[in-house]
Tab-separated table of C-alpha atoms and ligand atoms in Angstrom:
chain	number	residue	atom	x	y	z
A	34	MET	CA	0.000	0.000	0.000
A	35	LYS	CA	2.762	2.351	0.976
A	36	ASN	CA	4.438	1.862	-2.382
A	37	ILE	CA	1.209	2.380	-4.287
A	38	LEU	CA	0.759	5.691	-2.512
A	39	LEU	CA	4.345	6.518	-3.240
A	40	ALA	CA	3.833	5.743	-6.900
A	41	ALA	CA	0.677	7.859	-6.991
A	42	ALA	CA	2.482	10.732	-5.310
A	43	CYS	CA	5.257	10.221	-7.773
A	44	LEU	CA	2.863	10.690	-10.688
A	45	LEU	CA	2.024	14.136	-9.419
A	46	SER	CA	5.557	15.238	-8.772
A	47	LEU	CA	7.484	16.956	-11.519
A	48	HIS	CA	10.793	15.731	-10.219
A	49	CYS	CA	9.646	12.139	-10.237
A	50	ALA	CA	7.971	12.565	-13.610
A	51	GLN	CA	11.326	13.386	-15.103
A	52	SER	CA	13.105	10.428	-13.583
A	53	SER	CA	13.080	7.122	-15.383
A	54	ALA	CA	10.710	4.253	-14.652
A	55	GLN	CA	13.596	2.087	-13.468
A	56	GLN	CA	13.777	4.239	-10.379
A	57	ALA	CA	10.166	3.447	-9.494
A	58	PRO	CA	9.610	1.280	-6.422
A	59	ALA	CA	10.312	-2.368	-7.234
A	60	ASP	CA	7.055	-3.900	-5.973
A	61	ILE	CA	4.481	-1.820	-7.835
A	62	THR	CA	2.421	-3.603	-10.487
A	63	ASP	CA	3.349	-3.637	-14.164
A	64	GLU	CA	0.426	-1.382	-14.873
A	65	GLN	CA	1.534	1.198	-12.321
A	66	ARG	CA	5.042	1.038	-13.677
A	67	SER	CA	3.682	1.599	-17.152
A	68	ALA	CA	1.629	4.589	-15.999
A	69	LEU	CA	4.741	6.061	-14.474
A	70	LYS	CA	6.619	5.490	-17.669
A	71	SER	CA	4.014	7.100	-19.883
A	72	LYS	CA	3.950	10.089	-17.563
A	73	SER	CA	7.692	10.371	-17.608
A	74	ASP	CA	8.955	9.506	-21.055
A	75	ALA	CA	6.161	8.117	-23.241
A	76	GLY	CA	7.871	9.098	-26.459
A	77	ASN	CA	11.292	8.256	-25.208
A	78	LEU	CA	11.020	4.673	-23.968
A	79	ALA	CA	14.320	2.759	-24.022
A	80	PRO	CA	16.324	5.171	-26.211
A	81	GLU	CA	19.324	2.852	-25.864
A	82	LEU	CA	17.565	0.487	-28.297
A	83	LEU	CA	17.420	3.037	-31.138
A	84	LEU	CA	19.527	2.451	-34.241
A	85	SER	CA	22.220	5.003	-35.004
A	86	ALA	CA	21.770	7.501	-37.843
A	87	GLU	CA	24.376	5.511	-39.768
A	88	ASP	CA	22.396	2.271	-39.388
A	89	MET	CA	19.215	4.030	-40.536
A	90	ARG	CA	20.860	5.468	-43.639
A	91	TRP	CA	19.909	2.613	-46.014
A	92	TRP	CA	16.293	2.937	-44.878
A	93	ARG	CA	16.258	6.676	-45.488
A	94	ASP	CA	17.864	6.155	-48.911
A	95	ALA	CA	15.382	3.438	-49.932
A	96	LYS	CA	12.221	5.602	-50.108
A	97	LEU	CA	9.891	2.986	-51.591
A	98	GLY	CA	8.804	-0.358	-50.155
A	99	ILE	CA	6.117	-2.844	-51.140
A	100	PHE	CA	3.878	-4.251	-48.430
A	101	ILE	CA	2.067	-7.592	-48.792
A	102	HIS	CA	-1.000	-8.504	-46.765
A	103	TRP	CA	-1.628	-12.173	-47.271
A	104	GLY	CA	-3.153	-14.793	-45.034
A	105	LEU	CA	-6.252	-16.959	-44.556
A	106	TYR	CA	-8.383	-13.847	-44.925
A	107	ALA	CA	-7.665	-13.919	-48.670
A	108	ILE	CA	-10.144	-16.838	-48.924
A	109	PRO	CA	-13.320	-15.050	-47.734
A	110	ALA	CA	-11.917	-11.951	-49.515
A	111	LYS	CA	-13.435	-9.460	-47.082
A	112	GLY	CA	-10.187	-8.009	-45.851
A	113	GLU	CA	-7.850	-8.823	-42.960
A	114	TRP	CA	-10.351	-7.545	-40.345
A	115	HIS	CA	-13.050	-10.024	-41.494
A	116	MET	CA	-12.778	-12.217	-38.366
A	117	SER	CA	-13.354	-9.240	-36.064
A	118	ASN	CA	-15.736	-7.213	-38.244
A	119	ASP	CA	-18.030	-10.152	-38.963
A	120	LYS	CA	-17.639	-11.677	-35.477
A	121	VAL	CA	-16.457	-15.015	-36.788
A	122	ASP	CA	-15.958	-17.566	-34.028
A	123	PRO	CA	-12.259	-18.533	-33.777
A	124	GLY	CA	-13.102	-22.244	-34.169
A	125	GLU	CA	-15.025	-21.497	-37.340
A	126	TYR	CA	-12.290	-19.211	-38.654
A	127	ALA	CA	-9.637	-21.883	-38.011
A	128	LYS	CA	-11.359	-24.132	-40.581
A	129	LEU	CA	-10.019	-21.832	-43.311
A	130	ALA	CA	-6.582	-23.390	-42.761
A	131	ALA	CA	-7.806	-26.666	-44.259
A	132	ARG	CA	-8.831	-24.736	-47.402
A	133	PHE	CA	-5.649	-22.691	-47.721
A	134	LYS	CA	-3.923	-24.129	-50.751
A	135	PRO	CA	-2.826	-21.312	-53.086
A	136	ARG	CA	-2.340	-22.745	-56.579
A	137	HIS	CA	-0.066	-20.013	-57.935
A	138	PHE	CA	2.047	-18.871	-54.986
A	139	ASP	CA	5.369	-17.655	-56.367
A	140	ALA	CA	7.335	-15.333	-54.124
A	141	ASN	CA	9.774	-14.646	-56.972
A	142	SER	CA	7.056	-13.134	-59.140
A	143	TRP	CA	5.972	-10.880	-56.236
A	144	ALA	CA	9.535	-9.766	-55.613
A	145	THR	CA	10.125	-9.138	-59.329
A	146	LEU	CA	6.978	-7.019	-59.504
A	147	ALA	CA	8.060	-5.035	-56.441
A	148	LYS	CA	11.544	-4.516	-57.839
A	149	ASP	CA	10.136	-3.371	-61.191
A	150	ALA	CA	7.853	-0.942	-59.345
A	151	GLY	CA	11.006	0.676	-57.955
A	152	ALA	CA	10.853	-0.779	-54.450
A	153	ARG	CA	14.032	-1.146	-52.436
A	154	TYR	CA	12.422	-3.174	-49.656
A	155	MET	CA	9.425	-5.337	-48.932
A	156	VAL	CA	7.391	-6.106	-45.824
A	157	MET	CA	5.092	-9.142	-45.554
A	158	THR	CA	2.517	-10.134	-42.969
A	159	ALA	CA	4.038	-13.043	-41.070
A	160	ARG	CA	0.987	-13.013	-38.820
A	161	HIS	CA	-1.974	-10.634	-38.665
A	162	HIS	CA	-4.495	-10.084	-35.856
A	163	ASP	CA	-6.328	-13.338	-36.768
A	164	GLY	CA	-3.412	-15.289	-35.301
A	165	PHE	CA	-2.589	-17.403	-38.368
A	166	ALA	CA	1.189	-17.651	-38.841
A	167	MET	CA	2.424	-17.740	-42.432
A	168	PHE	CA	5.561	-19.549	-41.280
A	169	ASP	CA	6.719	-22.635	-39.445
A	170	SER	CA	5.908	-21.564	-35.904
A	171	LYS	CA	6.530	-23.890	-32.984
A	172	SER	CA	5.262	-21.136	-30.650
A	173	SER	CA	1.907	-20.865	-32.385
A	174	TYR	CA	-1.001	-21.475	-30.034
A	175	ARG	CA	-2.788	-24.610	-31.289
A	176	ASN	CA	-0.480	-25.023	-34.312
A	177	PHE	CA	-2.286	-22.279	-36.213
A	178	ASP	CA	0.385	-21.905	-38.862
A	179	SER	CA	0.837	-22.474	-42.581
A	180	VAL	CA	2.845	-25.660	-42.105
A	181	HIS	CA	-0.286	-27.127	-40.484
A	182	SER	CA	-2.567	-25.783	-43.245
A	183	ALA	CA	-3.476	-27.517	-46.502
A	184	ALA	CA	-0.469	-25.753	-48.050
A	185	HIS	CA	2.064	-27.419	-45.673
A	186	LYS	CA	4.478	-24.626	-46.405
A	187	ASP	CA	6.559	-21.916	-44.737
A	188	PHE	CA	5.640	-18.906	-46.897
A	189	ILE	CA	7.932	-16.531	-45.046
A	190	ALA	CA	10.954	-18.691	-45.927
A	191	ASP	CA	10.153	-18.423	-49.658
A	192	TYR	CA	9.383	-14.728	-49.368
A	193	VAL	CA	12.652	-13.899	-47.625
A	194	ALA	CA	14.676	-15.838	-50.216
A	195	ALA	CA	12.875	-14.133	-53.131
A	196	VAL	CA	13.316	-10.609	-51.753
A	197	ARG	CA	17.023	-11.218	-51.169
A	198	ARG	CA	17.404	-12.624	-54.663
A	199	GLN	CA	16.147	-9.297	-56.022
A	200	GLY	CA	18.647	-7.394	-53.890
A	201	MET	CA	15.981	-5.742	-51.767
A	202	ARG	CA	15.823	-5.354	-47.997
A	203	VAL	CA	13.597	-7.767	-46.079
A	204	GLY	CA	10.825	-6.663	-43.745
A	205	ILE	CA	8.495	-8.701	-41.553
A	206	TYR	CA	5.102	-7.571	-40.291
A	207	TYR	CA	3.938	-9.078	-37.010
A	208	SER	CA	0.874	-8.491	-34.847
A	209	PRO	CA	1.491	-9.244	-31.163
A	210	MET	CA	-2.218	-9.318	-30.327
A	211	ASP	CA	-4.387	-12.201	-31.483
A	212	TRP	CA	-8.210	-12.208	-31.617
A	213	ARG	CA	-8.340	-15.924	-30.778
A	214	PHE	CA	-7.505	-15.237	-27.138
A	215	PRO	CA	-10.317	-14.188	-24.757
A	216	GLY	CA	-7.481	-12.701	-22.703
A	217	TYR	CA	-6.878	-10.133	-25.446
A	218	PHE	CA	-10.377	-8.753	-24.842
A	219	ASP	CA	-10.038	-8.872	-21.044
A	220	PRO	CA	-6.378	-8.974	-20.044
A	221	LYS	CA	-7.092	-8.137	-16.398
A	222	GLY	CA	-10.039	-10.518	-15.964
A	223	LEU	CA	-8.310	-13.381	-17.788
A	224	PRO	CA	-4.639	-12.875	-16.993
A	225	GLU	CA	-3.649	-16.507	-17.566
A	226	ASN	CA	-5.101	-16.598	-21.038
A	227	ALA	CA	-3.577	-13.205	-21.807
A	228	ALA	CA	-0.224	-14.588	-20.622
A	229	LEU	CA	-0.514	-17.383	-23.199
A	230	MET	CA	-0.974	-14.763	-25.905
A	231	LYS	CA	2.039	-12.850	-24.651
A	232	ALA	CA	4.169	-16.016	-24.589
A	233	GLN	CA	3.112	-16.767	-28.172
A	234	GLY	CA	4.058	-13.213	-29.194
A	235	TYR	CA	7.515	-13.349	-27.634
A	236	GLY	CA	8.079	-16.855	-29.021
A	237	GLN	CA	7.061	-15.956	-32.544
A	238	VAL	CA	9.115	-12.770	-32.633
A	239	ARG	CA	12.082	-14.871	-31.494
A	240	GLU	CA	11.405	-17.388	-34.265
A	241	LEU	CA	11.098	-14.715	-36.935
A	242	MET	CA	14.275	-13.002	-35.791
A	243	SER	CA	16.207	-16.308	-35.571
A	244	ASN	CA	15.166	-18.587	-38.429
A	245	TYR	CA	15.385	-16.507	-41.629
A	246	GLY	CA	18.830	-14.951	-41.673
A	247	LYS	CA	19.236	-11.193	-41.557
A	248	ILE	CA	15.984	-9.254	-41.239
A	249	ASP	CA	16.081	-5.539	-42.061
A	250	ILE	CA	12.691	-4.297	-40.825
A	251	LEU	CA	10.400	-5.469	-38.046
A	252	TRP	CA	6.985	-3.935	-38.624
A	253	TYR	CA	4.768	-4.440	-35.579
A	254	ASP	CA	1.045	-3.742	-35.727
A	255	GLY	CA	-1.547	-4.285	-33.007
A	256	GLY	CA	0.300	-3.610	-29.771
A	257	TRP	CA	-2.933	-2.521	-28.137
A	258	LEU	CA	-5.307	-4.531	-25.920
A	259	ALA	CA	-9.055	-5.028	-25.501
A	260	HIS	CA	-9.895	-3.186	-28.734
A	261	ARG	CA	-9.077	0.187	-27.315
A	262	GLY	CA	-6.351	2.612	-26.435
A	263	THR	CA	-2.943	3.033	-28.007
A	264	ASP	CA	0.020	0.703	-28.290
A	265	ALA	CA	1.781	2.750	-25.607
A	266	ASP	CA	-1.216	2.277	-23.269
A	267	ALA	CA	-0.686	-1.498	-23.437
A	268	ALA	CA	3.068	-1.317	-22.780
A	269	TRP	CA	2.451	-2.451	-19.155
A	270	PHE	CA	1.374	-5.800	-20.651
A	271	TRP	CA	3.634	-6.338	-23.652
A	272	ARG	CA	6.719	-4.707	-22.139
A	273	PRO	CA	8.039	-3.699	-25.568
A	274	GLU	CA	11.342	-2.505	-24.118
A	275	ILE	CA	12.018	-6.108	-23.022
A	276	LEU	CA	10.760	-7.628	-26.280
A	277	ASN	CA	12.819	-5.265	-28.422
A	278	ALA	CA	15.921	-5.732	-26.289
A	279	GLU	CA	15.650	-9.417	-27.231
A	280	VAL	CA	15.135	-8.441	-30.867
A	281	ARG	CA	18.281	-6.292	-30.808
A	282	LYS	CA	20.300	-9.266	-29.522
A	283	LEU	CA	19.103	-11.439	-32.399
A	284	GLN	CA	19.061	-8.739	-35.109
A	285	PRO	CA	21.212	-5.825	-33.955
A	286	LYS	CA	20.547	-3.673	-37.040
A	287	VAL	CA	16.867	-4.313	-37.723
A	288	ALA	CA	14.802	-1.121	-38.139
A	289	ILE	CA	11.759	-1.346	-35.853
A	290	ASN	CA	8.512	0.598	-36.272
A	291	PRO	CA	6.716	2.184	-33.271
A	292	ARG	CA	3.702	-0.116	-33.015
A	293	SER	CA	4.938	-2.439	-30.293
A	294	GLY	CA	4.472	0.476	-27.896
A	295	TRP	CA	8.181	1.284	-28.049
A	296	GLN	CA	9.066	4.572	-29.777
A	297	GLY	CA	10.644	2.895	-32.825
A	298	ASP	CA	13.386	3.807	-35.265
A	299	PHE	CA	10.934	5.552	-37.590
A	300	ALA	CA	7.394	6.882	-37.354
A	301	THR	CA	4.417	5.348	-39.157
A	302	GLU	CA	1.437	7.066	-40.799
A	303	GLU	CA	-1.333	4.868	-42.102
A	304	GLY	CA	-3.927	5.489	-44.799
A	305	ASP	CA	-4.108	7.188	-48.189
A	306	GLN	CA	-5.197	10.632	-47.016
A	307	PRO	CA	-3.109	13.397	-48.648
A	308	ILE	CA	0.179	14.399	-47.042
A	309	ALA	CA	0.703	18.041	-46.105
A	310	GLY	CA	2.811	20.309	-43.941
A	311	PRO	CA	6.518	20.945	-43.464
A	312	ILE	CA	9.461	18.531	-43.486
A	313	ARG	CA	9.217	16.199	-40.478
A	314	GLN	CA	12.114	15.783	-38.092
A	315	LYS	CA	11.966	12.048	-37.463
A	316	PRO	CA	12.257	9.682	-40.453
A	317	TRP	CA	8.759	8.391	-41.136
A	318	GLU	CA	6.849	6.089	-43.393
A	319	LYS	CA	3.504	6.579	-45.119
A	320	THR	CA	1.712	3.289	-45.653
A	321	PHE	CA	-1.412	2.688	-47.709
A	322	SER	CA	-2.975	-0.008	-49.856
A	323	ILE	CA	-3.579	0.134	-53.590
A	324	GLY	CA	-6.286	-2.529	-53.225
A	325	ALA	CA	-9.836	-2.160	-51.934
A	326	GLY	CA	-8.547	-3.492	-48.590
A	327	TRP	CA	-5.151	-4.379	-47.129
A	328	GLY	CA	-5.922	-8.072	-47.421
A	329	TYR	CA	-7.481	-9.112	-50.716
A	330	VAL	CA	-10.909	-7.632	-51.511
A	331	PRO	CA	-12.190	-7.608	-55.123
A	332	GLY	CA	-12.264	-4.101	-56.552
A	333	ASP	CA	-10.352	-1.474	-58.475
A	334	ALA	CA	-6.747	-0.609	-57.747
A	335	MET	CA	-5.543	2.862	-56.849
A	336	LYS	CA	-4.446	4.841	-59.911
A	337	PRO	CA	-0.679	5.158	-60.408
A	338	GLU	CA	-0.916	8.966	-60.364
A	339	LYS	CA	-2.239	8.859	-56.802
A	340	VAL	CA	0.454	6.407	-55.691
A	341	ILE	CA	3.230	8.560	-57.205
A	342	ARG	CA	1.808	11.680	-55.623
A	343	LEU	CA	1.801	10.052	-52.168
A	344	VAL	CA	5.354	8.773	-52.650
A	345	VAL	CA	6.608	12.220	-53.676
A	346	ASP	CA	4.699	14.036	-50.936
A	347	ALA	CA	6.259	11.672	-48.369
A	348	VAL	CA	9.809	11.900	-49.754
A	349	VAL	CA	9.934	15.720	-49.839
A	350	ARG	CA	8.931	15.641	-46.136
A	351	ASN	CA	11.604	13.161	-44.978
A	352	GLY	CA	9.396	10.114	-45.456
A	353	ASN	CA	9.341	6.766	-47.198
A	354	ALA	CA	6.273	5.118	-48.738
A	355	LEU	CA	5.265	1.518	-48.060
A	356	VAL	CA	2.711	0.613	-50.718
A	357	ASN	CA	0.524	-2.425	-50.096
A	358	MET	CA	-0.572	-5.012	-52.645
A	359	SER	CA	-2.999	-7.827	-51.891
A	360	PRO	CA	-2.542	-11.316	-53.361
A	361	ASP	CA	-5.743	-13.349	-53.675
A	362	ALA	CA	-6.308	-16.802	-52.185
A	363	ASP	CA	-4.394	-18.425	-55.046
A	364	GLY	CA	-1.404	-16.157	-54.529
A	365	ASP	CA	-2.101	-14.044	-57.620
A	366	ILE	CA	-1.748	-10.263	-57.477
A	367	PRO	CA	-4.868	-8.761	-59.145
A	368	GLN	CA	-4.056	-7.477	-62.652
A	369	THR	CA	-5.266	-3.963	-61.822
A	370	GLN	CA	-2.715	-3.789	-58.985
A	371	VAL	CA	0.021	-5.156	-61.243
A	372	GLN	CA	-0.736	-2.438	-63.810
A	373	THR	CA	-0.637	0.302	-61.207
A	374	LEU	CA	2.696	-0.890	-59.838
A	375	GLN	CA	4.201	-1.214	-63.310
A	376	ALA	CA	3.190	2.368	-64.103
A	377	VAL	CA	4.769	3.535	-60.837
A	378	GLY	CA	7.943	1.684	-61.851
A	379	ALA	CA	7.993	3.357	-65.267
A	380	TRP	CA	7.761	6.765	-63.598
A	381	MET	CA	10.476	5.871	-61.088
A	382	ARG	CA	12.853	4.806	-63.855
A	383	VAL	CA	12.654	8.329	-65.309
A	384	ASN	CA	12.454	10.282	-62.068
A	385	GLY	CA	14.097	8.067	-59.432
A	386	GLU	CA	17.237	10.219	-59.466
A	387	GLY	CA	15.214	12.863	-57.613
A	388	ILE	CA	13.848	10.304	-55.130
A	389	TYR	CA	16.350	7.627	-54.075
A	390	ALA	CA	19.153	8.511	-51.664
A	391	THR	CA	18.019	12.136	-51.527
A	392	ARG	CA	17.298	14.218	-48.453
A	393	PRO	CA	14.460	16.733	-48.147
A	394	GLY	CA	15.160	20.417	-48.800
A	395	PRO	CA	16.623	22.924	-49.192
A	396	PHE	CA	13.122	24.337	-49.788
A	397	GLN	CA	10.222	23.566	-47.505
A	398	PRO	CA	7.314	21.984	-49.404
A	399	VAL	CA	4.372	24.132	-50.434
A	400	ASP	CA	1.291	21.879	-50.212
A	401	GLY	CA	-0.045	20.934	-53.623
A	402	VAL	CA	2.508	23.070	-55.471
A	403	TYR	CA	6.037	21.784	-54.989
A	404	GLY	CA	8.573	20.137	-52.713
A	405	ALA	CA	12.313	19.572	-52.997
A	406	THR	CA	14.976	16.956	-52.467
A	407	THR	CA	18.723	17.219	-52.700
A	408	ARG	CA	21.806	15.064	-53.141
A	409	GLY	CA	25.344	16.348	-53.624
A	410	LYS	CA	25.289	19.508	-55.741
A	411	ASN	CA	21.849	18.786	-57.169
A	412	ILE	CA	18.457	20.013	-56.105
A	413	TYR	CA	15.348	18.251	-57.407
A	414	VAL	CA	12.273	20.444	-57.439
A	415	HIS	CA	9.114	18.329	-57.633
A	416	VAL	CA	6.485	20.531	-59.273
A	417	LEU	CA	3.016	19.148	-58.551
A	418	SER	CA	1.037	22.008	-60.091
A	419	TRP	CA	1.916	25.207	-61.927
A	420	PRO	CA	0.251	28.251	-60.380
A	421	ALA	CA	1.220	30.243	-63.498
A	422	ASP	CA	3.463	29.853	-66.537
A	423	SER	CA	6.426	29.941	-64.222
A	424	LEU	CA	7.114	28.966	-60.623
A	425	LYS	CA	8.877	31.096	-58.054
A	426	LEU	CA	11.150	29.427	-55.511
A	427	PRO	CA	12.978	30.885	-52.498
A	428	ALA	CA	16.484	32.277	-52.872
A	429	LEU	CA	19.550	30.067	-52.659
A	430	PRO	CA	23.071	31.068	-51.620
A	431	GLY	CA	24.667	28.742	-54.231
A	432	LYS	CA	24.701	29.572	-57.944
A	433	ILE	CA	22.614	27.397	-60.280
A	434	VAL	CA	24.746	26.284	-63.205
A	435	SER	CA	22.212	24.220	-65.168
A	436	ALA	CA	18.572	23.138	-65.123
A	437	ARG	CA	16.678	20.336	-66.936
A	438	THR	CA	13.748	18.097	-66.155
A	439	LEU	CA	14.596	14.478	-65.393
A	440	ALA	CA	12.529	13.560	-68.455
A	441	GLY	CA	15.095	15.580	-70.473
A	442	ALA	CA	13.161	18.763	-71.258
A	443	PRO	CA	14.810	22.191	-71.096
A	444	VAL	CA	14.069	24.467	-68.130
A	445	ARG	CA	14.255	28.268	-68.331
A	446	PHE	CA	15.471	29.798	-65.085
A	447	SER	CA	16.590	33.032	-63.560
A	448	GLN	CA	18.198	33.549	-60.198
A	449	SER	CA	18.540	36.618	-58.016
A	450	GLY	CA	18.753	37.531	-54.349
A	451	ASP	CA	14.952	37.569	-54.442
A	452	GLY	CA	14.557	33.971	-55.461
A	453	ILE	CA	14.555	31.615	-58.415
A	454	VAL	CA	12.031	31.532	-61.246
A	455	VAL	CA	11.684	28.361	-63.334
A	456	SER	CA	9.468	27.462	-66.261
A	457	VAL	CA	8.928	24.437	-68.472
A	458	ASP	CA	6.920	24.256	-71.711
A	459	ALA	CA	3.385	23.074	-70.961
A	460	ALA	CA	3.870	20.075	-73.271
A	461	ALA	CA	6.947	18.954	-71.336
A	462	ARG	CA	5.281	19.052	-67.935
A	463	ASP	CA	4.350	15.855	-66.126
A	464	PRO	CA	0.755	16.090	-64.846
A	465	VAL	CA	1.737	14.270	-61.622
A	466	ASP	CA	5.165	15.707	-60.863
A	467	THR	CA	7.597	17.508	-63.152
A	468	VAL	CA	10.996	16.921	-61.576
A	469	ILE	CA	13.418	19.771	-62.273
A	470	LYS	CA	17.059	19.079	-61.623
A	471	LEU	CA	18.961	22.206	-60.606
A	472	GLU	CA	22.703	21.717	-60.609
A	473	THR	CA	24.445	24.171	-58.303
A	474	ALA	CA	28.066	25.233	-57.937
A	475	SER	CA	28.262	24.119	-54.298
A	476	ASP	CA	26.403	21.586	-52.124
A	477	PRO	CA	23.138	23.105	-50.935
A	478	ALA	CA	22.361	22.145	-47.352
A	479	ALA	CA	19.581	19.587	-46.986
A	480	ALA	CA	17.001	20.580	-44.415
A	481	LEU	CA	17.690	17.375	-42.447
B	202	LIG	O1	-2.673	-4.286	-41.405
B	202	LIG	C1	-3.403	-3.155	-41.787
B	202	LIG	C2	-4.601	-2.957	-40.917
B	202	LIG	O2	-5.343	-4.154	-40.740
B	202	LIG	C3	-3.945	-2.536	-39.639
B	202	LIG	N1	-2.816	-1.757	-40.056
B	202	LIG	C4	-2.658	-1.889	-41.478
B	202	LIG	C5	-1.211	-1.882	-41.882
B	202	LIG	C6	-4.835	-1.887	-38.736
B	202	LIG	N2	-5.262	-2.468	-37.700
B	202	LIG	N3	-6.006	-1.648	-37.058
B	202	LIG	N4	-6.053	-0.537	-37.674
B	202	LIG	C7	-5.333	-0.643	-38.747
B	202	LIG	C8	-6.791	0.579	-37.184
B	202	LIG	C9	-7.559	0.085	-36.062
B	202	LIG	C10	-8.097	0.881	-35.195
B	202	LIG	C11	-8.953	0.355	-34.171
B	202	LIG	FE1	-8.653	0.562	-32.281
B	202	LIG	C12	-8.929	-0.915	-33.589
B	202	LIG	C13	-10.026	1.056	-33.663
B	202	LIG	C14	-10.596	0.252	-32.645
B	202	LIG	C15	-9.909	-0.969	-32.605
B	202	LIG	C16	-6.742	0.472	-31.687
B	202	LIG	C17	-7.542	0.163	-30.648
B	202	LIG	C18	-7.016	1.718	-32.148
B	202	LIG	C19	-8.023	2.204	-31.353
B	202	LIG	C20	-8.316	1.253	-30.444
């Protein structure tokens, strides 16, 4: 009791709020410890686990990744939330495993498509919230994994090999929480069942980080509990600082997203809403699906113009884009999605010089009009719309020595202490993004 009071008093005291959770009394509950932590350093949990800037460089250079949502939910084709949305009983849902026998699964064709789209990394769902593991998982509760399905196969093993073969970085998506456990819905009322779910989570993360060679990205999703709150709110239960300390031992350089409740090496923004505002300080990743759902749902694919626009709007603000495609139950990527990704790839082959390995700046983006990236002596101005025949940009200290679009069209420009004015013939403009390469006499400073 005394310690509980002490902890409560601690929550109110500024001094204590600034001290770390490790200094909290030893015999308070996990939940109280977690409350202390979120009061003290919610956004700064376990900073010793963060990758260095040097180890994050490849990720910041990569810019474009392809996400794959694939699991049993491809069979009913109502999306990866089907089990929860349609209140499917776990026993009923488990029967899908006996029907999971994709006729055309070919990880190499997925990886080739991603590579041709311009991706430098991929991330695949090893296990979503439904609990079905797409890999050989000894820790799976009730053997709910693909080796025990009709397919009798470890899909993650094939996926990892195919992505490596294409020279891309390998990412794994994993959901700690699992709708099959009543303890997920009531972790305090059913602590023993919840503990089983936690043991499965730790065990499966260990398996994924141990059995497939080097893993470059660990993409958690679903670190919350009881269908409410944030991932950080559930940190008292999952203890992500302990989980990720184990991950760092097994995969010292893996880039980890924030959704385990730990702050993460990069930030995540989900959904295809437009991107606006200034350059963001922390490296971040926009993720959205080009299908009707994340998991396979019949329907049209997103148009390539919209995908490109989201990629560019992320990159000029210090972000990457992780673009999801959805294989169907046979393992085929819908043709409409293939076409969209191929068109993105065609654009990237012309304009990738202004995307890959760049840094945002030196100009702040102007929403809907332009943004900029830079590398070495070059500045790439991404013109999204032309307010007039010409576009005015802020002044630069360095002298511009040449200007062309990446598609090869001439650019007229003038430079003064007032700013820079550029123009491109209307016929040579790209309706999505005209990328103007300005070569300067000295390295312009990137904003970050
Ligand atoms: O895998 C895809 C989606 O299925 C997954 N993330 C992408 C990559 C996703 N899971 N959940 N969400 C997206 C949003 C869910 C929000 C809610 Fe809740 C879940 C609203 C209510 C329950 C979590 C708990 C957020 C608020 C309370």
